Coordinates of C-alpha atoms in Angstrom, one line a residue:
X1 CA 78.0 -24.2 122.9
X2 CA 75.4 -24.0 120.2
X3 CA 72.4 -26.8 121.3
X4 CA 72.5 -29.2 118.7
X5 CA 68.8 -30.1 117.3
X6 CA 68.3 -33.5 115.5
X7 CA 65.3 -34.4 113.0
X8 CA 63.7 -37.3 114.0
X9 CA 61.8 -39.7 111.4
X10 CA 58.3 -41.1 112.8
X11 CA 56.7 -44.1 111.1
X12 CA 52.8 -44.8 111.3
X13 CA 51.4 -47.8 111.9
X14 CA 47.5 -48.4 111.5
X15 CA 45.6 -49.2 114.2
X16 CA 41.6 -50.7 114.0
X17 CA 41.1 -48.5 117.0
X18 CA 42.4 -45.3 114.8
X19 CA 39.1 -45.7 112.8
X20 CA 37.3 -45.6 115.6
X21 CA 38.4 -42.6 116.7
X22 CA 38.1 -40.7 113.6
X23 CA 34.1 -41.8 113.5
X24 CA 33.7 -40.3 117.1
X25 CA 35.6 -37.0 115.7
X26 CA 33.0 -36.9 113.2
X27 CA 30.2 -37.6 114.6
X28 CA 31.0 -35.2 117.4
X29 CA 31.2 -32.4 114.5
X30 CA 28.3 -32.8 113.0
X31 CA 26.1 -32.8 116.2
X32 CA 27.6 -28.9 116.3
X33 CA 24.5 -26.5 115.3
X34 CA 25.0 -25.1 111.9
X35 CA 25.7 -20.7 111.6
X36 CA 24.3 -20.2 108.5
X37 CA 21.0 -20.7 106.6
X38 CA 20.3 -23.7 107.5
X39 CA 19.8 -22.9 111.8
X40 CA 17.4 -20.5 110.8
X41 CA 14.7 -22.2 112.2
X42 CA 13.5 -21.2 115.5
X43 CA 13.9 -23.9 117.9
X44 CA 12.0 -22.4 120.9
X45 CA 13.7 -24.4 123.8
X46 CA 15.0 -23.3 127.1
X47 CA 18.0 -24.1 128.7
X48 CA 16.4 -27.2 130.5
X49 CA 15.0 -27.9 127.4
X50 CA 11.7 -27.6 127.5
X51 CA 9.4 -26.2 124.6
X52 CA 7.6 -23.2 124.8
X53 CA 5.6 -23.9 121.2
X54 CA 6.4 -20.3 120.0
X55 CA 7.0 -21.4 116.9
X56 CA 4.4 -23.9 116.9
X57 CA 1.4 -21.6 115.9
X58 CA 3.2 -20.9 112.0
X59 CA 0.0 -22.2 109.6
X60 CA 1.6 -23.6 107.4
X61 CA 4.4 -25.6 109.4
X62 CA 2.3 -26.7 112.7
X63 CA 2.5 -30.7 113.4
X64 CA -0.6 -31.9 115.1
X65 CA -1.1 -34.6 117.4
X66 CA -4.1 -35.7 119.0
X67 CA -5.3 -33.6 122.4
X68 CA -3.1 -34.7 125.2
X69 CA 0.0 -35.9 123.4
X70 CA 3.2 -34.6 122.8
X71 CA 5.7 -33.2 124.4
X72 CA 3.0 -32.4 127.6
X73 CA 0.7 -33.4 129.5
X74 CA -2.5 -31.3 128.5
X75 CA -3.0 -29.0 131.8
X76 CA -5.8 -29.7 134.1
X77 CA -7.1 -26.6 134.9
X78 CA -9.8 -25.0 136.3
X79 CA -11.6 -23.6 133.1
X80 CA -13.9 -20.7 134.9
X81 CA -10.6 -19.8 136.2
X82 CA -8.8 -19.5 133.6
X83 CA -11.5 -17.4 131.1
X84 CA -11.3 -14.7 134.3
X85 CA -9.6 -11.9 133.7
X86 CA -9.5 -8.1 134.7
X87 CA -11.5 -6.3 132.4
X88 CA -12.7 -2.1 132.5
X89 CA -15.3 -0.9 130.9
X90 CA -16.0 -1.5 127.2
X91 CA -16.1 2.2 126.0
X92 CA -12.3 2.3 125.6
X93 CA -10.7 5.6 124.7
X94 CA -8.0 6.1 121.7
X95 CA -5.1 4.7 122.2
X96 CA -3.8 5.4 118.9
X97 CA -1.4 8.1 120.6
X98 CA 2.2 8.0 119.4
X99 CA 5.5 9.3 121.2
X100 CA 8.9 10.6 119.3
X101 CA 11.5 8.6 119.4
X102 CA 14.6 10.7 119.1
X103 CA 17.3 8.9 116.8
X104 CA 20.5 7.8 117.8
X105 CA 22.5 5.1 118.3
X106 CA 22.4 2.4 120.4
X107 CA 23.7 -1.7 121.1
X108 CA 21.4 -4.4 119.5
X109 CA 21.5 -7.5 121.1
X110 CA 23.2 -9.3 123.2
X111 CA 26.9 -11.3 123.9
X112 CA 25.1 -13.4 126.2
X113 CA 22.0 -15.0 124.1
X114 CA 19.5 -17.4 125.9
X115 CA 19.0 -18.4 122.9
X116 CA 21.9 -18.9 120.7
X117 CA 19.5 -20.7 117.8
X118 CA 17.4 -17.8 118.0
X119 CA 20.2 -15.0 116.5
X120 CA 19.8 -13.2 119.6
X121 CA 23.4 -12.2 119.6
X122 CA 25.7 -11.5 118.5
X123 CA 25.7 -7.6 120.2
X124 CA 26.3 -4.7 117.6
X125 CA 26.2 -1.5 116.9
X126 CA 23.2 0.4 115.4
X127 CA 22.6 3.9 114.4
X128 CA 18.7 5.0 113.6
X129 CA 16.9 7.6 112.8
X130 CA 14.1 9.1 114.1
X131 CA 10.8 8.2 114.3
X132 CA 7.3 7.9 115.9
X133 CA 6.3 5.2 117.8
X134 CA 2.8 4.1 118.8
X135 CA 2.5 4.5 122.8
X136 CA 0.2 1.6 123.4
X137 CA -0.1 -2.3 121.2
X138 CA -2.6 -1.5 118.9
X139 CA -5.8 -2.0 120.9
X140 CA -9.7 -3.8 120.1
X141 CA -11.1 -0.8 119.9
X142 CA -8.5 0.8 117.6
X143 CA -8.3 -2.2 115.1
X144 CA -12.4 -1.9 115.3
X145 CA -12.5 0.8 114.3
X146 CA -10.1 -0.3 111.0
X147 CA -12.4 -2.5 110.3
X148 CA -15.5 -1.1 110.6
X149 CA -14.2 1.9 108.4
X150 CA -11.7 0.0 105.9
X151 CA -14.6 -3.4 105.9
X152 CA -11.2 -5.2 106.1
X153 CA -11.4 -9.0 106.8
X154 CA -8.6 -10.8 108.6
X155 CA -6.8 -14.0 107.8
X156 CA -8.0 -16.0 110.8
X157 CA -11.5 -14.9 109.6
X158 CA -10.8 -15.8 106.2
X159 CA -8.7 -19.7 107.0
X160 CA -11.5 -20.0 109.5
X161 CA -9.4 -20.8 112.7
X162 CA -6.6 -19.6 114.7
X163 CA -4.3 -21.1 117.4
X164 CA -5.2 -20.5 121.1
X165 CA -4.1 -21.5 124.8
X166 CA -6.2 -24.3 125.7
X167 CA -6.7 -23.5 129.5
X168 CA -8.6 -20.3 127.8
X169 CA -11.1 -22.4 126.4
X170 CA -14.5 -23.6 127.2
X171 CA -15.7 -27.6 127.4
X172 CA -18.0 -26.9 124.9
X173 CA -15.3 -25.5 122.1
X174 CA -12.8 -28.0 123.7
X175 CA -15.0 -30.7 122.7
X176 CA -15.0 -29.8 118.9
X177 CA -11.2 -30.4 118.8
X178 CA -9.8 -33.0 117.5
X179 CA -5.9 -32.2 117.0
X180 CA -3.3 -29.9 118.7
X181 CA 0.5 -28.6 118.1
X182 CA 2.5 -31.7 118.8
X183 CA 5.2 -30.4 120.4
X184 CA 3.2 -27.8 122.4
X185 CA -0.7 -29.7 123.1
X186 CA -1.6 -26.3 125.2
X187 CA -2.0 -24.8 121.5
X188 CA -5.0 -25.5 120.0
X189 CA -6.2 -24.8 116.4
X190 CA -10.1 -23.4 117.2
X191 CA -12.6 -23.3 114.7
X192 CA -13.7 -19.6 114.9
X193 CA -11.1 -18.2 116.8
X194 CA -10.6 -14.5 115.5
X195 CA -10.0 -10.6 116.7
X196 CA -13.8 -10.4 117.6
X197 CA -13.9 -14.2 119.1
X198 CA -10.7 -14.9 121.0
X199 CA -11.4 -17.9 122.3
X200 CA -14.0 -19.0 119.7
X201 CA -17.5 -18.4 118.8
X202 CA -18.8 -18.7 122.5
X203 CA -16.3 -15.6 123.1
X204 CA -16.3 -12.1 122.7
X205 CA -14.3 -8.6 123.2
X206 CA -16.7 -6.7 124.7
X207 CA -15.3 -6.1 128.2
X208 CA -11.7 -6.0 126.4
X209 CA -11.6 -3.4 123.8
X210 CA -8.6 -1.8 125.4
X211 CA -7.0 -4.9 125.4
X212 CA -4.6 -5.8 122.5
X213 CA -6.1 -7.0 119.6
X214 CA -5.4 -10.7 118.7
X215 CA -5.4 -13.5 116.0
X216 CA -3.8 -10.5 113.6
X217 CA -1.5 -12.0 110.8
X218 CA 1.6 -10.4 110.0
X219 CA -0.1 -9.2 106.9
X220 CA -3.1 -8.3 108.7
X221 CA -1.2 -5.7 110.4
X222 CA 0.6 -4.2 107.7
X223 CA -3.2 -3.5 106.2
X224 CA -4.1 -1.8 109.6
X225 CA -0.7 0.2 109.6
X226 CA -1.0 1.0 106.4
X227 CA -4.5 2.2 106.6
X228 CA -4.1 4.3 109.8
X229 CA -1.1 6.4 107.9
X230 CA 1.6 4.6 109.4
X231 CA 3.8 0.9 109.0
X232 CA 5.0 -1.9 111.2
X233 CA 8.6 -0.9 112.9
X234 CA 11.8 -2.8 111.9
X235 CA 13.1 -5.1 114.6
X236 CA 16.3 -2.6 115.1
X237 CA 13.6 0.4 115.7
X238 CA 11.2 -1.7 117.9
X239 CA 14.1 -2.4 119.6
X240 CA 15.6 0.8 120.3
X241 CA 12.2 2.3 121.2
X242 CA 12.0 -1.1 124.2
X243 CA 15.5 -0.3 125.3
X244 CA 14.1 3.6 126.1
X245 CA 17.7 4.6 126.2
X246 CA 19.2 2.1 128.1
X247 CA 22.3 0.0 127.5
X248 CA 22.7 -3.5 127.5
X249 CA 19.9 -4.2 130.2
X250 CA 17.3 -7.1 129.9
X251 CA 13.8 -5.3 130.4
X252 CA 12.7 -1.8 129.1
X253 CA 13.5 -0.4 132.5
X254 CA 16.6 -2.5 133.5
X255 CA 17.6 -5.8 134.7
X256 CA 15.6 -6.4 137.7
X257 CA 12.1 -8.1 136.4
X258 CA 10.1 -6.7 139.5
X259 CA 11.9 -3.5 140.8
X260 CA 11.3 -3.0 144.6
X261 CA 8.7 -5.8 143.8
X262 CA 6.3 -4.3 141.9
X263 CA 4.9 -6.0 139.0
X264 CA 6.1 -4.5 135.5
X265 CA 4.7 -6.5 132.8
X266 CA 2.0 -9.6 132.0
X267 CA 4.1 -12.6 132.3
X268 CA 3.1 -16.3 133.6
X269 CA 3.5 -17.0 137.1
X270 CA 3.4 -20.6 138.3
X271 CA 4.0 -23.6 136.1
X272 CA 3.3 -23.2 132.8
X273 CA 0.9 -24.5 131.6
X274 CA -1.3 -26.1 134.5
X275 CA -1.4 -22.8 136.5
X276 CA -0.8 -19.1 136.2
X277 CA -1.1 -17.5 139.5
X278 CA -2.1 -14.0 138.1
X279 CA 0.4 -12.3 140.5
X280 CA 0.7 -10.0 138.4
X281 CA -3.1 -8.9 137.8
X282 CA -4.1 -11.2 134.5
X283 CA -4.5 -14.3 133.1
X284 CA -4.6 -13.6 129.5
X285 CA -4.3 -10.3 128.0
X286 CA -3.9 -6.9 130.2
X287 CA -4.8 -3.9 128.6
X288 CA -2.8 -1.9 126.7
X289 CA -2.5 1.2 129.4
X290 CA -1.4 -1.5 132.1
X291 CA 1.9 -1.0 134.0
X292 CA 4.1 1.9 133.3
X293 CA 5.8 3.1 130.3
X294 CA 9.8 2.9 130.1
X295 CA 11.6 6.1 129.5
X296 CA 10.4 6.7 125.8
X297 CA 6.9 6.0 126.7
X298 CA 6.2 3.3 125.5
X299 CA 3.7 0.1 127.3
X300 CA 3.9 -3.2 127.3
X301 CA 7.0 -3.9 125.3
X302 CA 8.0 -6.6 127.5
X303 CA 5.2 -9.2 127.7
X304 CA 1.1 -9.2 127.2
X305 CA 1.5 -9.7 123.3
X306 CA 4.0 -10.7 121.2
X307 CA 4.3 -7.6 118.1
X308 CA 5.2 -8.1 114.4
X309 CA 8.2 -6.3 113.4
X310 CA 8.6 -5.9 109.7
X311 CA 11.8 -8.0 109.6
X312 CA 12.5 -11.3 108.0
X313 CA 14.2 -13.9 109.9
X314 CA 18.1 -14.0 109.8
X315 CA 20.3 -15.4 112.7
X316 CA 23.4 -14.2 111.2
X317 CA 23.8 -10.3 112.0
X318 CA 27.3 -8.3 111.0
X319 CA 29.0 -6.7 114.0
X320 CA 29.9 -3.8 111.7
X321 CA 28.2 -0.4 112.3
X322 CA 24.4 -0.5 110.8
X323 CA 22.4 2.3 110.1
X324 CA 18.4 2.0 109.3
X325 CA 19.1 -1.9 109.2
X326 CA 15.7 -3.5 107.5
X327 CA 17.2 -7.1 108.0
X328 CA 17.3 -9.6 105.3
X329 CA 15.8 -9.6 101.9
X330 CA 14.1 -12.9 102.9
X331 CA 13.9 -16.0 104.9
X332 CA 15.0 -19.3 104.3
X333 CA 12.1 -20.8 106.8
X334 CA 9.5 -18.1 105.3
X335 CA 9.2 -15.9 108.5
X336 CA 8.8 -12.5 109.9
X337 CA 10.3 -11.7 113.0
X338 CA 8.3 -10.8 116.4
X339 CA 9.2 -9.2 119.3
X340 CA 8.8 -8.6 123.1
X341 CA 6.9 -11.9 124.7
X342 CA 3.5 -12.4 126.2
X343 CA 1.8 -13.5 128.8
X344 CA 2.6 -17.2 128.0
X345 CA 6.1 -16.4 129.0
X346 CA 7.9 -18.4 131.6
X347 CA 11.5 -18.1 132.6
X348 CA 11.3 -22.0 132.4
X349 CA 9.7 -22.3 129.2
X350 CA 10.0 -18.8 127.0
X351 CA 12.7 -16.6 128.5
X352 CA 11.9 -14.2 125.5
X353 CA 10.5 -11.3 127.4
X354 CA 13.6 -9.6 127.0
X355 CA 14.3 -7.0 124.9
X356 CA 17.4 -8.5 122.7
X357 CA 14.9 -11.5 122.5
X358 CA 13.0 -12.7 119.2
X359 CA 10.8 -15.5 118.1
X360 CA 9.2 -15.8 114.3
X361 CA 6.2 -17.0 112.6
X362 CA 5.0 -17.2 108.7
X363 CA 3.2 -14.1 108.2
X364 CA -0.3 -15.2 107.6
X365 CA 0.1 -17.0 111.1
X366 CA -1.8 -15.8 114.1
X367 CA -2.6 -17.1 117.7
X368 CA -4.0 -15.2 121.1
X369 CA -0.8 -14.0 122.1
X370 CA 0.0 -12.5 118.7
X371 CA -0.5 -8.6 117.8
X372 CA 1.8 -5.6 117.1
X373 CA 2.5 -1.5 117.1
X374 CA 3.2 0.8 114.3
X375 CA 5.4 3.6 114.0
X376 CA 5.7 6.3 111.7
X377 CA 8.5 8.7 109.7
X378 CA 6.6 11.8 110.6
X379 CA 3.2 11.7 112.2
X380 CA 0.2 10.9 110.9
X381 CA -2.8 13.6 110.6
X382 CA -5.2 13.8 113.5
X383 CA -2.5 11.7 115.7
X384 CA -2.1 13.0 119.1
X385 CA 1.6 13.3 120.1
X386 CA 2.0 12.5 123.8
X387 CA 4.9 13.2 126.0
X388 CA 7.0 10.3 128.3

């Protein structure tokens, strides 16, 4: 026998407590983060929600509190401590050495973002050609060099300050300041804070001019790329070039951040900020030879300095095939896109030592964790090719 199936009718009858409901629903949608222009702001938090400031240091966007508030205690630390660090001798040698980077293609990104606001994911496919990569992060004695033959003048020279850890500083410099990043106090804006004076005008480079050069603008490294024959990579090249081949793995030479518990890159140890615990050899900067290359031969992609890519910000990335992706035409927040972490970063405070990880600054912004590489189509004349 053939079920019989009868069409009820349902009345409605309004309820106060419908209306109620209806706010909640809406409410509860618009607390969802927006995919689209509008999240393209870096909000550099970590999963217990703490901020790590990298956005902080932009020039044009920093809010400033005064020294010790905000979103931190300002560190008690011992300041003789903290201005040690390994140095070598001051004649560096070049470092301006680039290795081939065979095209191919490759995954970009990740499926399983840290940091979802950040448009670290989602993971796609990515076919490049070849290029030539600088070996090392551009190093003091290499951008000297720039300078001394190109007389070029840098934007933290020109705006007359630049952003820089606090625990770096001495009393005396500390005692000039009168404001800091109100979300991150450890950033300080220092009068005189340039490539040649890190931590101010009581500092120098002498004993670091293999270390990475600092307190470059995105634009002052486009002039030094330009100048030296070469240009700033694209985020999907720099990428590639970290990822020395491998899939889908964290770090440049896999997922395990101290393999058989040897130290791979310039991260913080300890509690950021009141104490690094130099584990790993350095405060501040290592030089640009420290640790060992991944499998393309490239240093130091992972930590030490954050490096300018020429990309503008976008969080929203196609998960259709791209090949020689430049990224978008502009950026709704006004900034370029950097790459690999520094030696500020903290599982607990800026997870973004990874290589599908990215953080962003306006391009005349610069700070002492900030510098960059180049690459090249072909390579440049009087470049010495070196071998992984």
């Amino acid at each position: 026998m053939a079920a019989s199936i009868e069409r009820k009718n349902f009345s409605y009858q309004f309820r106060p407590w419908h209306m109620c409901c209806v706010v909640v629903f809406f409410l509860i949608f618009l607390t969802v983060p927006l995919q689209g222009e509008e999240a393209e702001q870096t909000v550099c938090e970590s999963d217990k929600g703490e901020n790590c400031g990298c956005g902080g240091t932009s020039r044009d966007k920093a809010m400033y509190s005064e020294p010790g508030e905000g979103g931190a205690e300002t560190p008690k630390v011992d300041k003789d401590a903290a201005r040690t660090t390994k140095h070598v001798d001051s004649a560096a040698s070049r470092t301006n050495q680039m290795v081939f980077v065979r095209g191919g293609e490759f995954t970009m990104g990740t499926d399983e973002p840290r940091f979802p606001q950040d448009g670290e994911g989602p993971a796609r496919r990515v076919r490049l050609d070849s290029f030539y990569a600088d070996a090392y992060e551009v190093s003091n004695a290499e951008f000297d060099i720039f300078v001394k033959e190109s007389g070029y003048v840098t934007e933290a020279e020109k705006f007359g300050d630049s952003f820089v850890l606090e625990n770096l500083l001495s009393e005396d410099v500390k005692a000039e300041i009168t404001q800091a990043v109100a979300s991150a106090p450890w950033w300080l804006p220092v009068k005189g804070a340039d490539w040649k004076h890190p931590e101010g005008v009581d500092s120098d480079i002498t004993n670091r001019m293999d270390h990475p050069v600092v307190h470059v603008s995105w634009n002052d490294a486009v002039a030094y790329c330009t100048w030296a024959g070469k240009r700033l990579p694209t985020e999907a090249e720099w990428e590639y070039a970290s990822r020395g081949g491998l899939e889908n793995r964290l770090f440049p030479w896999g997922n395990n951040p101290m393999p058989k518990g040897e130290h791979r890159m310039n991260i913080w140890q300890g509690h950021f900020p009141e104490e690094n615990k130099e584990e790993d050899g350095y405060y501040s900067t290592a030089p640009v030879t420290a640790y060992k290359p991944n499998k393309f031969g490239l240093y130091n992609t992972a930590g030490n300095v954050w490096e300018w890519v020429s990309d503008w910000l976008g969080v929203r990335h196609t998960q259709k095939l791209q090949v020689n992706p430049k990224g978008p035409a502009s950026s709704a927040t006004n900034d370029k896109v950097k790459k690999g972490g520094s030696y500020m970063c903290h599982i607990d405070y800026c997870y973004r030592y990874r290589n599908a990880a990215r953080s962003n600054n306006t391009p005349d912004s610069s700070a002492s964790n900030l510098g960059f590489r180049c690459v090249a189509d072909k390579l440049p004349d009087g470049v010495e090719e070196v071998k992984p």
